[in-house]
Coordinates of C-alpha atoms in Angstrom, one line a residue:
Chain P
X83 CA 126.8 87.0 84.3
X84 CA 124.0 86.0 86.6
X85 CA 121.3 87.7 84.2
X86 CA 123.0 85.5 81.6
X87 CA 122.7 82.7 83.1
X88 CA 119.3 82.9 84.3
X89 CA 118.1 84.0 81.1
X90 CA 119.7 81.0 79.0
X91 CA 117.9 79.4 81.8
X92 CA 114.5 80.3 81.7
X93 CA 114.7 80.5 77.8
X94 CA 115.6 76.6 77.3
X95 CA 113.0 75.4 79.8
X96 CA 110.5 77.4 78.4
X97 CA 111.4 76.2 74.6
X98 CA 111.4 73.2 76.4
X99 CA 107.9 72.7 78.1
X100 CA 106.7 74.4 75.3
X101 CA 107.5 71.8 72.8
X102 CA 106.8 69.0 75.5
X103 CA 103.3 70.5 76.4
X104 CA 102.3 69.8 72.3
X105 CA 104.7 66.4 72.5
X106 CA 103.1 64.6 76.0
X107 CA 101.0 61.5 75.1
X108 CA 98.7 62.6 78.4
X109 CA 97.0 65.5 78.3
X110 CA 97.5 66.3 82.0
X111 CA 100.9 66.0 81.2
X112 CA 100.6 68.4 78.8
X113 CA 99.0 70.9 81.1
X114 CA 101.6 70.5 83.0
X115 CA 104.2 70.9 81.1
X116 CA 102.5 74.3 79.9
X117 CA 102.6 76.0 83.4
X118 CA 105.9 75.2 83.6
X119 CA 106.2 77.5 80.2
X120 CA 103.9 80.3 82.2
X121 CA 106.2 80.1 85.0
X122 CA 109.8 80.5 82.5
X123 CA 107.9 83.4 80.7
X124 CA 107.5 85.1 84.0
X125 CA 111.1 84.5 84.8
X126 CA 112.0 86.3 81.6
X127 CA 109.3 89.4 82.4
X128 CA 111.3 89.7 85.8
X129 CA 114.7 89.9 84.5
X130 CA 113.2 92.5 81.5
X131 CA 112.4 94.5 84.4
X132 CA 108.2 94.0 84.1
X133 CA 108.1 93.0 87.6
X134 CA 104.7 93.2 87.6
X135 CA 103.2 91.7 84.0
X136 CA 105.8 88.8 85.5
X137 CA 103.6 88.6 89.1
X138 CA 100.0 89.1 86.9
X139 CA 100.9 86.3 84.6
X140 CA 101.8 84.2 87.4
X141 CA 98.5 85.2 89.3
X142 CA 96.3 85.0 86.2
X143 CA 97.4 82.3 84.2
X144 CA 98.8 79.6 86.5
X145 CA 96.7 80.5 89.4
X146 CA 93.6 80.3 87.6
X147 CA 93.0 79.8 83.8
X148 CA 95.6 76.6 84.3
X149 CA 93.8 75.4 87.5
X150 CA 90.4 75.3 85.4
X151 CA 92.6 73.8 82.2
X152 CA 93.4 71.3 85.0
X153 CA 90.2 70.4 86.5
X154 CA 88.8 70.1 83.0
X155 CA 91.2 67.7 81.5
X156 CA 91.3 65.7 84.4
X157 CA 87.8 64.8 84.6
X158 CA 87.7 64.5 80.7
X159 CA 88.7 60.7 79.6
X160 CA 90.7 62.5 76.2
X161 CA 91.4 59.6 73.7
X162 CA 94.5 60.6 72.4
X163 CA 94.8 58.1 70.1
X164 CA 91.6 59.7 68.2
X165 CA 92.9 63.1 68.4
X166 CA 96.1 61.9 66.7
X167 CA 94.4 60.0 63.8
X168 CA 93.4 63.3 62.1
X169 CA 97.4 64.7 61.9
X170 CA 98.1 63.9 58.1
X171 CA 94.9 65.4 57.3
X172 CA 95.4 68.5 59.1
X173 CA 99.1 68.4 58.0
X174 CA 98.3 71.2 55.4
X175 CA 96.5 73.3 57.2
X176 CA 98.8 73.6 60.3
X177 CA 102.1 74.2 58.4
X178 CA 100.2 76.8 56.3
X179 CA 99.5 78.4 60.1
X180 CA 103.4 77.4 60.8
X181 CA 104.5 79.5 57.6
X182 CA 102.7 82.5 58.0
X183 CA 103.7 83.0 61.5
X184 CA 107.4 82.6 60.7
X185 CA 106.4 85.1 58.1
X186 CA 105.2 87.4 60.8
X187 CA 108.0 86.9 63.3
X188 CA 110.9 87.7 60.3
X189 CA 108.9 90.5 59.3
X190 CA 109.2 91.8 63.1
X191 CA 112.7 91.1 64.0
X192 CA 113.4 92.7 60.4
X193 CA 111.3 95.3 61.2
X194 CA 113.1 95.8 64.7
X195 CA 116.9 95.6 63.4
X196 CA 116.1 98.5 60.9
X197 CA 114.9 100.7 63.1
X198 CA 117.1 103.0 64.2
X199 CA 116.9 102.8 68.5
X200 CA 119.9 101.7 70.0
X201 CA 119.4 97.9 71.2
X202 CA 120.5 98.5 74.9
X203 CA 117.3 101.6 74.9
X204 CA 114.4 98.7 73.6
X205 CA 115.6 96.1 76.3
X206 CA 116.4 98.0 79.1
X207 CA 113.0 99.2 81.4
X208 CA 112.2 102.9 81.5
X209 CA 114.4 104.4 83.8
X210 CA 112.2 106.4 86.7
X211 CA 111.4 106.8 90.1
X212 CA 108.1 105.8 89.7
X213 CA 107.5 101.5 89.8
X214 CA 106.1 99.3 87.2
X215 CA 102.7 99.5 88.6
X216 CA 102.5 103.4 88.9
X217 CA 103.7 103.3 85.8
X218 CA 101.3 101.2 83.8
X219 CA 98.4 102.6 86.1
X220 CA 99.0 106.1 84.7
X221 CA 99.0 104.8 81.2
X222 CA 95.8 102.7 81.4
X223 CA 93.8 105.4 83.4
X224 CA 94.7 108.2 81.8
X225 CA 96.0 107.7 78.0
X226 CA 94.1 104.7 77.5
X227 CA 91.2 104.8 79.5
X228 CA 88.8 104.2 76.1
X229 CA 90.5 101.2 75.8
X230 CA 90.6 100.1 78.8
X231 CA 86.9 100.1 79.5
X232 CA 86.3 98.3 76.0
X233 CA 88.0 95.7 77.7
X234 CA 86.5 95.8 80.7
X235 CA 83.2 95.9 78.8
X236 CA 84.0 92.9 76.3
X237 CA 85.5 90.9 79.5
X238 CA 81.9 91.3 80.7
X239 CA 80.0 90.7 77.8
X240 CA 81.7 87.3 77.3
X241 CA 81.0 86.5 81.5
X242 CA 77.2 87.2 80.9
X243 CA 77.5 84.9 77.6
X244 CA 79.1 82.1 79.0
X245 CA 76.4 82.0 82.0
X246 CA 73.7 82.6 79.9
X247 CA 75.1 80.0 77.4
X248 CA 75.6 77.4 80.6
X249 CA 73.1 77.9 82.0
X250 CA 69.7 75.4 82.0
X251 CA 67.0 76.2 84.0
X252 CA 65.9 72.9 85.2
X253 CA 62.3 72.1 87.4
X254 CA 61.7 69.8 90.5
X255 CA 65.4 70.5 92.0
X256 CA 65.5 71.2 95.7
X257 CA 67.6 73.7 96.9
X258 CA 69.2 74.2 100.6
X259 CA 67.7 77.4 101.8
X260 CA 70.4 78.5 104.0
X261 CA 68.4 81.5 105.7
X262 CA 66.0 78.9 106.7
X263 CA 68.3 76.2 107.6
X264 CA 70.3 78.9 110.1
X265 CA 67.2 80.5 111.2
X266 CA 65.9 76.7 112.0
X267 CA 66.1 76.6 116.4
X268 CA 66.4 73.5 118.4
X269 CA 63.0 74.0 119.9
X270 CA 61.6 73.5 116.2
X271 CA 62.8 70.6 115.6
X272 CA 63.0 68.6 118.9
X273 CA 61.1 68.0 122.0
X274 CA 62.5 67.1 125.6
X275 CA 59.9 64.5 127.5
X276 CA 59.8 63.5 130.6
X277 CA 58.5 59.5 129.6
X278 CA 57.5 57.4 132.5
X279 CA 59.1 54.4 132.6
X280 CA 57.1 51.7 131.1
X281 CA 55.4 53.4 128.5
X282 CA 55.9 53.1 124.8
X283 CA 57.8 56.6 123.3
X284 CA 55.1 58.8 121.3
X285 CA 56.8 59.1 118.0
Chain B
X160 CA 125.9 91.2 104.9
X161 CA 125.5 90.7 101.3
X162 CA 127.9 93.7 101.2
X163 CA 130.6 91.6 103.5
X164 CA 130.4 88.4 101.3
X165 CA 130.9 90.6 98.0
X166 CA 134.2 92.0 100.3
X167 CA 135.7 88.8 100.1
X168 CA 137.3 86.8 97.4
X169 CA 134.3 85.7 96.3
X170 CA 133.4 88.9 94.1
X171 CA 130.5 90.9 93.3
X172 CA 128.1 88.1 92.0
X173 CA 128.9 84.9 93.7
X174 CA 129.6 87.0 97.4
X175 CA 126.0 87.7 96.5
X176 CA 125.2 84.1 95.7
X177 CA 126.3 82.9 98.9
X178 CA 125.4 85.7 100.9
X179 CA 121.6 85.0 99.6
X180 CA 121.5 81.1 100.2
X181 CA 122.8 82.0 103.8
X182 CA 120.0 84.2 104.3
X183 CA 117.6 81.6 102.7
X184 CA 118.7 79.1 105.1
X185 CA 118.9 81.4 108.3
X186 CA 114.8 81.4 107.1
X187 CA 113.9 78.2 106.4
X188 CA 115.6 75.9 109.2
X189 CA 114.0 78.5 111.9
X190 CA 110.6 78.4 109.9
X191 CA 111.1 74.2 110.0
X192 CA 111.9 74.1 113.7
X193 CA 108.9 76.7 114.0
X194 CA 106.4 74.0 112.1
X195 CA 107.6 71.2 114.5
X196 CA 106.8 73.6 118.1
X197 CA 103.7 75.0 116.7
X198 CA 102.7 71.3 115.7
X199 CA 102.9 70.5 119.5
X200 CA 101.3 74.1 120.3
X201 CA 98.4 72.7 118.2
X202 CA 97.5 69.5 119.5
X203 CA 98.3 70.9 123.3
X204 CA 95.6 73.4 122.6
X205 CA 93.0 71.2 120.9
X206 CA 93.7 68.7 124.1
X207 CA 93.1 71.7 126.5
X208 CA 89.9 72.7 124.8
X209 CA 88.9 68.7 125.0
X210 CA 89.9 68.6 128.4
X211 CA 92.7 66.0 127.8
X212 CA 96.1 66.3 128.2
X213 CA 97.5 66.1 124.8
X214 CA 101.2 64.7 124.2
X215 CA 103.1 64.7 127.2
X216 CA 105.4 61.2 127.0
X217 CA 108.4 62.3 124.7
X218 CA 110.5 65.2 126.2
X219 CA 109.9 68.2 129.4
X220 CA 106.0 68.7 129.0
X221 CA 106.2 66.8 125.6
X222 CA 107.8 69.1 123.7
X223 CA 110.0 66.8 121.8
X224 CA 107.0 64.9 120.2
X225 CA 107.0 66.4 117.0
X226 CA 110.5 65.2 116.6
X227 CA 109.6 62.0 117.4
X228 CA 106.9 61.7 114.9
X229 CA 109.1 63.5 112.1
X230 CA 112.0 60.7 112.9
X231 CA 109.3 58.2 113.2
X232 CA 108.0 58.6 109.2
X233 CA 111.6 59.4 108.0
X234 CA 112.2 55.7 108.9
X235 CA 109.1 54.2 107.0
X236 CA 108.6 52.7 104.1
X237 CA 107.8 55.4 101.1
X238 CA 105.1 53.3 99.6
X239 CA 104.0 54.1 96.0
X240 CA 100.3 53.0 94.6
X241 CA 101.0 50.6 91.5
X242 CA 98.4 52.5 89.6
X243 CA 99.9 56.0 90.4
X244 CA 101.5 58.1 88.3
X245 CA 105.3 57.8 89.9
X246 CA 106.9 60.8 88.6
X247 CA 103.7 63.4 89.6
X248 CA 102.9 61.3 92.8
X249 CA 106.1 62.1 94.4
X250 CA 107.1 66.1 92.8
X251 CA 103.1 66.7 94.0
X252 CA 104.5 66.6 97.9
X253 CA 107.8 68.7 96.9
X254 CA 105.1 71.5 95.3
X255 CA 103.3 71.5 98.1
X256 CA 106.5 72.0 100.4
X257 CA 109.0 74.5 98.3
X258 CA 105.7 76.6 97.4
X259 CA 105.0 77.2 101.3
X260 CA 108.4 78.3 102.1
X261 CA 108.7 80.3 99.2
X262 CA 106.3 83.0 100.1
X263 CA 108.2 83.8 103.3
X264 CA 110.7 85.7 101.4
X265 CA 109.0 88.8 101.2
X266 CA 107.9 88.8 104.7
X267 CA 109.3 91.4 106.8
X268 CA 110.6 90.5 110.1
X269 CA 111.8 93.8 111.5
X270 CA 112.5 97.1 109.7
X271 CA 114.8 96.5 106.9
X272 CA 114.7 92.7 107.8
X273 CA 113.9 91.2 105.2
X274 CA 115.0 88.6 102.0
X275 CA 113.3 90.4 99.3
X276 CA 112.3 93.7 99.4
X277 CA 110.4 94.0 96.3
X278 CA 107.9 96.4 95.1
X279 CA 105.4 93.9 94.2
X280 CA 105.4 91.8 97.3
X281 CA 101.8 91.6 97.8
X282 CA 101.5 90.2 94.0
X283 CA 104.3 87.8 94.9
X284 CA 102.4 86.1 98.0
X285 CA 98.9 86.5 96.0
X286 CA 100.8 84.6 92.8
X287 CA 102.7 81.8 95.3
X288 CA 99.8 81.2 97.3
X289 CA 97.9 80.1 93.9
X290 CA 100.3 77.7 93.5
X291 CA 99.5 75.6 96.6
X292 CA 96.7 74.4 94.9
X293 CA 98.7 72.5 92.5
X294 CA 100.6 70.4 94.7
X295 CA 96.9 69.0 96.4
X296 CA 95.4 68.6 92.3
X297 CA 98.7 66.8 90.9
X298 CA 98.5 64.7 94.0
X299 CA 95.1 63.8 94.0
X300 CA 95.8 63.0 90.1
X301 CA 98.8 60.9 90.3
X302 CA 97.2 58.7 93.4
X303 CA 94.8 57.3 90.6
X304 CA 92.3 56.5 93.1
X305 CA 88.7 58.2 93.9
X306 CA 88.6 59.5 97.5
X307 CA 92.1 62.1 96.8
X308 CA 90.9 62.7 93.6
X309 CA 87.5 63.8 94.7
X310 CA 89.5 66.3 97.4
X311 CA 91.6 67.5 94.9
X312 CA 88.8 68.5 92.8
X313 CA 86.9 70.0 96.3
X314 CA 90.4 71.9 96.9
X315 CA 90.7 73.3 93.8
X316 CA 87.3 74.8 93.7
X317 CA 87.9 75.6 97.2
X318 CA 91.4 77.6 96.9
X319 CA 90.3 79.6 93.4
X320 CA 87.0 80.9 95.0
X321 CA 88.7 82.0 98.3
X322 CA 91.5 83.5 96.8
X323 CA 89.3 86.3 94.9
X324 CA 87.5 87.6 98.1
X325 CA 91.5 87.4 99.1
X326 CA 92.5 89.6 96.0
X327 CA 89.7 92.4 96.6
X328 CA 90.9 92.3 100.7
X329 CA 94.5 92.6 99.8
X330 CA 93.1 96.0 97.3
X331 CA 91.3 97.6 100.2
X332 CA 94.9 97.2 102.1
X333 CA 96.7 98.3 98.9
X334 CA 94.8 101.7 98.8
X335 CA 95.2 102.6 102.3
X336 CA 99.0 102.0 102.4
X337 CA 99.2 103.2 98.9
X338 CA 102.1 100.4 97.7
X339 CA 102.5 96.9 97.4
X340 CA 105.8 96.4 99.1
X341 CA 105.1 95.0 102.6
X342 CA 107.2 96.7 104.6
X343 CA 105.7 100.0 103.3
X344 CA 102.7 98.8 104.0
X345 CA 103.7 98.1 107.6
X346 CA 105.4 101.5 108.4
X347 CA 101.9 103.0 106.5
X348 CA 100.3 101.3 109.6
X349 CA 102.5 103.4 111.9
X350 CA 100.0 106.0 113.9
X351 CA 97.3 105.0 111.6
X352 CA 94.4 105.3 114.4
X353 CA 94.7 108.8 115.5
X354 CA 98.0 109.0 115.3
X355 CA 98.6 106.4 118.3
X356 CA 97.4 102.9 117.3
X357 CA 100.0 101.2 115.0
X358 CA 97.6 98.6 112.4
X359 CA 95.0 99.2 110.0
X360 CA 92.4 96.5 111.6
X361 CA 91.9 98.9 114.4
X362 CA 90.3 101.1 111.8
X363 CA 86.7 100.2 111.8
X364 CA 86.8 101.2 108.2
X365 CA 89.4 97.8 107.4
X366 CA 87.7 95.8 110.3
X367 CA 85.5 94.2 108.5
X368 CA 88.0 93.1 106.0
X369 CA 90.6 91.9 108.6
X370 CA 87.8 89.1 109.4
X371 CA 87.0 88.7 106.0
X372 CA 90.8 87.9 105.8
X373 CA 91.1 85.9 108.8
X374 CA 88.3 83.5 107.2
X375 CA 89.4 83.1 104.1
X376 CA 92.6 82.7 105.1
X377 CA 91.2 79.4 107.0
X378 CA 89.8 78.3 103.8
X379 CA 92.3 78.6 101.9
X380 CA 94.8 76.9 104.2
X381 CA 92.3 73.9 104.2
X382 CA 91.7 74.5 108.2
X383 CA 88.5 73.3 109.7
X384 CA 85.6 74.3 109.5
X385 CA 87.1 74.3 106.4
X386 CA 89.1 70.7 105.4
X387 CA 86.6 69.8 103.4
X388 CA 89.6 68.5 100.9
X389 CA 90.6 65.7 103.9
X390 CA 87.6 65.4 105.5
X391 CA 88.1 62.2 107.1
X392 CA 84.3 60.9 107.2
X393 CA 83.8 61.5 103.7
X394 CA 87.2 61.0 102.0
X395 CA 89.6 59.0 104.4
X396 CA 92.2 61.5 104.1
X397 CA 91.3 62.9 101.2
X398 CA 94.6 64.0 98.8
X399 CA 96.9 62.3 101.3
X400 CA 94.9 58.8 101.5
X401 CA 98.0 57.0 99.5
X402 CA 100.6 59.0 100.9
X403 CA 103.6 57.2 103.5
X404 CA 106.5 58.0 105.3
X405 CA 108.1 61.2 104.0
X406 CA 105.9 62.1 100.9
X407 CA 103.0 62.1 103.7
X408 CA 105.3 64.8 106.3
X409 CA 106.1 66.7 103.1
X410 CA 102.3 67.8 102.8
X411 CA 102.1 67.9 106.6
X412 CA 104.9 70.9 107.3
X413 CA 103.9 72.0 104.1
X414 CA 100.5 72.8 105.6
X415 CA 101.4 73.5 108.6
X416 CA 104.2 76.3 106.7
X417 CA 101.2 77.6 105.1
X418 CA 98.9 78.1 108.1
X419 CA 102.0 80.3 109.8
X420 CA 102.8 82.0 106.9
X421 CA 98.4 82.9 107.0
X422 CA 99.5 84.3 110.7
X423 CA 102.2 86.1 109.2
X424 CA 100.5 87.8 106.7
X425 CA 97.3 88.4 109.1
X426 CA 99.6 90.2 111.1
X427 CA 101.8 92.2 108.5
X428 CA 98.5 93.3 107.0
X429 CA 96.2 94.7 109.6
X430 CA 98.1 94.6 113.1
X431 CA 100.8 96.0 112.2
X432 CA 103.6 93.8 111.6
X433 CA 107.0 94.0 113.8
X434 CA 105.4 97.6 115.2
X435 CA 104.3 97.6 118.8
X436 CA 100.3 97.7 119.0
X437 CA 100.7 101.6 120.4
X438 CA 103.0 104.2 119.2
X439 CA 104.6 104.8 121.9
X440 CA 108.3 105.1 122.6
X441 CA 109.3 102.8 125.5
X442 CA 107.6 100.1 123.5
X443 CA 110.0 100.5 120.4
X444 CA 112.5 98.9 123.1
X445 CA 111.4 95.2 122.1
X446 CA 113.1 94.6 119.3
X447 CA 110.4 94.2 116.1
X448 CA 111.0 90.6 115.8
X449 CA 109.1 90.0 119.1
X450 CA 106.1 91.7 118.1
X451 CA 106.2 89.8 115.1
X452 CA 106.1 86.3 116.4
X453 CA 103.6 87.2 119.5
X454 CA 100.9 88.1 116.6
X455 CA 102.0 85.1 114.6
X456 CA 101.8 83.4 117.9
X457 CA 97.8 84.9 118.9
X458 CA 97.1 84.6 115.6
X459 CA 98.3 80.7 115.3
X460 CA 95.9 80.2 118.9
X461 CA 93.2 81.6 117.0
X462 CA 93.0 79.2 114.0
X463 CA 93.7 76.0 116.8
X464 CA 91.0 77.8 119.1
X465 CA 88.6 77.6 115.7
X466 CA 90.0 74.0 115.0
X467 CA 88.9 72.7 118.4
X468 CA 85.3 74.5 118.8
X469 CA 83.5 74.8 115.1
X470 CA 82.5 71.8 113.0
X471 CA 82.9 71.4 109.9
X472 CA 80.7 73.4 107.0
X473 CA 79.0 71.6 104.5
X474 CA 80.7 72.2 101.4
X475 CA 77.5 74.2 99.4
X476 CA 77.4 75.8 102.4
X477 CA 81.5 76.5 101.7
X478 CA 81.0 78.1 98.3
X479 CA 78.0 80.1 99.4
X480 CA 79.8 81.6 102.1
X481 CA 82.8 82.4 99.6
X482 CA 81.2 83.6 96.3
X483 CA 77.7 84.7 98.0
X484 CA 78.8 87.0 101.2
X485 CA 82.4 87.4 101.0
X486 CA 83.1 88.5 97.5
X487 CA 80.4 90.6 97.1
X488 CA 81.1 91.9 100.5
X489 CA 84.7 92.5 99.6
X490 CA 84.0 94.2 96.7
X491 CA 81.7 96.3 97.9
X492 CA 84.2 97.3 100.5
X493 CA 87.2 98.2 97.6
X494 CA 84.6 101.0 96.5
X495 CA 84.1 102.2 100.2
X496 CA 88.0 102.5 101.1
X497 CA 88.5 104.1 97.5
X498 CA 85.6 106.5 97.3
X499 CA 86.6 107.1 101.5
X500 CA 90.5 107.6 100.4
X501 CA 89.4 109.8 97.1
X502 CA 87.3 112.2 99.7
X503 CA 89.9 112.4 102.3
X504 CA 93.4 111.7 100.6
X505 CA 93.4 113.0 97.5
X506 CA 90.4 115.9 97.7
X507 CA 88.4 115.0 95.2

């Protein structure tokens, strides 16, 4: 009953921010809105039993692409107004996008009521000793440790691009030298004097 | 007592319910009363340190002062900026609140005492303590003026880069206890120094990284040397410059929530939790909940003690200090504790 409940739950409010994160006039709004669908999706990984894919999206997506998302639309003056102009003409386009993925998604429920596993054995977790993150550890190290490394590799590759891609060298800026600045003593930099009264200070 | 409450008449799911919500409660309203005392235990320490006497008027020894300051704004006016965003500007205090008690139910207070014993605790507290960034952003948003929202954007920067030399700390933990549930990794502390010291930061192999933690945690609980996001001769008071009455006490026992909950985690992590400092019978007599609270306790004197003596860093000196030395230093100490653990442990 509770799992029922929290599921129905976490399912409308993530239909819910979902539709409002593409439906908000403001774009930090919008942002919002789609943490909020991060956050139900996680709700529904922890009562699937993925306790862990449920902590790592929480972790990676809300705690730092959306941050970034955040930062970045905030300083951004978005005129929505602009953006909206263009919707008849990319009317088309977008429901041919909206067709073919309902295509898809039929295809795979189809797909998944043929097959012959029992519906309790696909939702239910693996049953074992071991937890989620043994688990998923053993897999990626082991079975699909190719894979794994591709992605590592590819995560990489795209780091160096971005920074390489960012990145201007620019002359005449002045830096803070750190070492310097902490290595700096009060002796170099000031001078105790004994001035006799009377006498201008020697500057 | 979740089994008692399922007893009753209430059944299997709602006995749980309400046996759950107790348990919540018999958390938060401690953790609440525990914000207001260490509130007074702060600004009795920085008083000390400045030779002054700090508050002393309201109560024995002035103990009652921070209930005299929280009834003082819950009788203000809530004042809210024309320009702001309304809805935003007041949920971004509520964030900031709900997301620092909401870490505290993994914390272990004793051996089997705690709310949530889950095998993913350490992700839960890494995933929660992201959020707290969110309430200082929305806030500095929604006040629609420059000073909070140039803190928010200083916080945010702040918060993501400190939390990755976090992540690689919490790793090097991870491997030595070998599990992510907290309370296993406070029993895995047990004997860890030859077989007598109870806590991993006596090992000068997780030494470094206790201090590493101890830092970062100061950063990213907004702490000086590091409140850069409200520092007051730059940005009046930074994300909280158009906050009043309660909106403003929200984000102040939200903080203050956050800084124990640092001192909690310090503790659980590399001094061993609710275990006595030695293992050593006799001291198994004081019941784990004392140990507990005197580390939160030395821990909590620590960050006033560094409150009252270091000023405040510069803030490229902030994010060198994060990305430059720490996460490089923290990940180079991941491969150490693995390649040490892979040569002792596991044989390799």
């Amino acid at each position: 009953m509770m799992q029922i409940i929290a599921f129905y739950l976490f399912a409308a409010v993530l239909i819910a921010s979902g539709a409002l994160t593409i439906l908000a006039r403001n774009p930090v709004h919008s942002v919002l809105w789609l943490i909020l669908a991060f956050f139900n999706a996680a709700g529904l990984m922890l009562l699937l039993g993925a306790e862990f894919i449920a902590m790592l999206l929480v972790i990676v997506y809300v705690g730092a692409v959306a941050v970034l998302f955040l930062f970045v639309v905030m300083m951004l003056d978005v005129d929505f107004a602009a953006l909206r102009s263009g919707f008849v003409r990319y009317l088309p386009f977008g429901a041919l996008l909206a067709v073919v993925l309902a295509a898809e998604m039929l295809f795979a429920v189809g797909s998944w009521q043929a097959g012959g596993v029992q519906l309790a054995g696909r939702i239910a977790p693996v049953h074992s000793a071991a937890s989620n993150i043994q688990q998923i550890g053993e897999l990626l190290y082991t079975r699909y440790i190719f894979l794994f490394e591709a992605a590592g590799i590819i995560l990489l590759v795209a780091m160096i691009g971005a920074i390489v891609l960012t990145n201007r060298p620019r002359s005449g800026v002045r830096r803070q030298n750190v070492a310097a600045q902490n290595a700096r003593r009060p002796k170099d930099a000031t001078r105790l004097v004994n001035q006799p009264v009377g006498q201008g200070v020697e500057l | 007592m979740t089994a008692w409450f399922q007893s009753t008449f209430l059944g299997v799911e709602l006995g749980w319910f309400v046996a759950t919500l107790i348990l919540i409660l018999m958390i938060a309203l401690p953790l609440m009363l525990a914000v207001a005392m260490i509130i007074y235990a702060d600004r009795k320490i920085w008083a000390a340190m400045a030779l002054r006497r700090g508050p002393n008027v309201v109560g024995p020894f002035g103990l009652l002062q921070s209930f005299a300051d929280g009834l003082k704004v819950f009788l203000q006016e809530t004042i809210i900026p024309s320009g702001a965003n309304k809805i935003l500007f007041l949920i971004a205090p509520i964030i900031t609140f709900t997301v620092a008690q909401m870490a505290w139910a993994v914390i272990p207070f004793g051996s089997q005492q705690v709310l949530a014993d889950i095998n993913v605790g350490l992700l839960y507290i890494l995933a929660i303590s992201s959020l707290g960034v969110y309430g200082v952003v929305i806030s500095g948003w929604a006040s629609n003026s420059k000073y909070p929202f140039f803190s928010a954007l200083r916080a945010a920067a702040q918060m993501i880069s400190y939390e990755v030399s976090i992540g690689f700390v919490l790793i090097s933990v991870v491997l030595m206890a070998d599990s992510f549930n907290l309370s296993a990794i406070v029993l895995a502390q047990k004997g860890h120094v030859f077989g007598l010291i109870n806590g991993f930061g006596f090992n000068p192999m997780l030494l470094p990284m206790a201090v590493v933690f101890l830092i970062s945690a100061m950063a990213e609980t907004a702490r000086t040397p590091f409140d850069l996001t409200e520092a007051e001769s730059e940005l009046v008071a930074g994300y909280q410059t158009e906050y009043s009455s309660m909106s403003f006490a929200l984000f102040w026992l939200g903080e203050y929530a956050n800084v124990i909950l640092m001192c909690a985690l310090n503790a659980v992590l590399f001094w061993g939790g609710w275990l006595p400092p030695i293992d050593w019978a006799p001291l198994y007599a004081v019941p784990g909940m004392i140990w507990f609270f005197l580390k939160i306790g030395f821990f909590f004197f620590v960050f006033s003690w560094v409150k009252a003596t270091v000023p405040r860093y510069r803030y490229d000196q902030l994010m060198r200090l994060g990305w430059k030395i720490f996460l490089p230093l923290s990940l180079f100490w991941v491969f150490l504790v693995s390649g040490y653990l892979m040569l002792t442990r596991y044989g390799a």
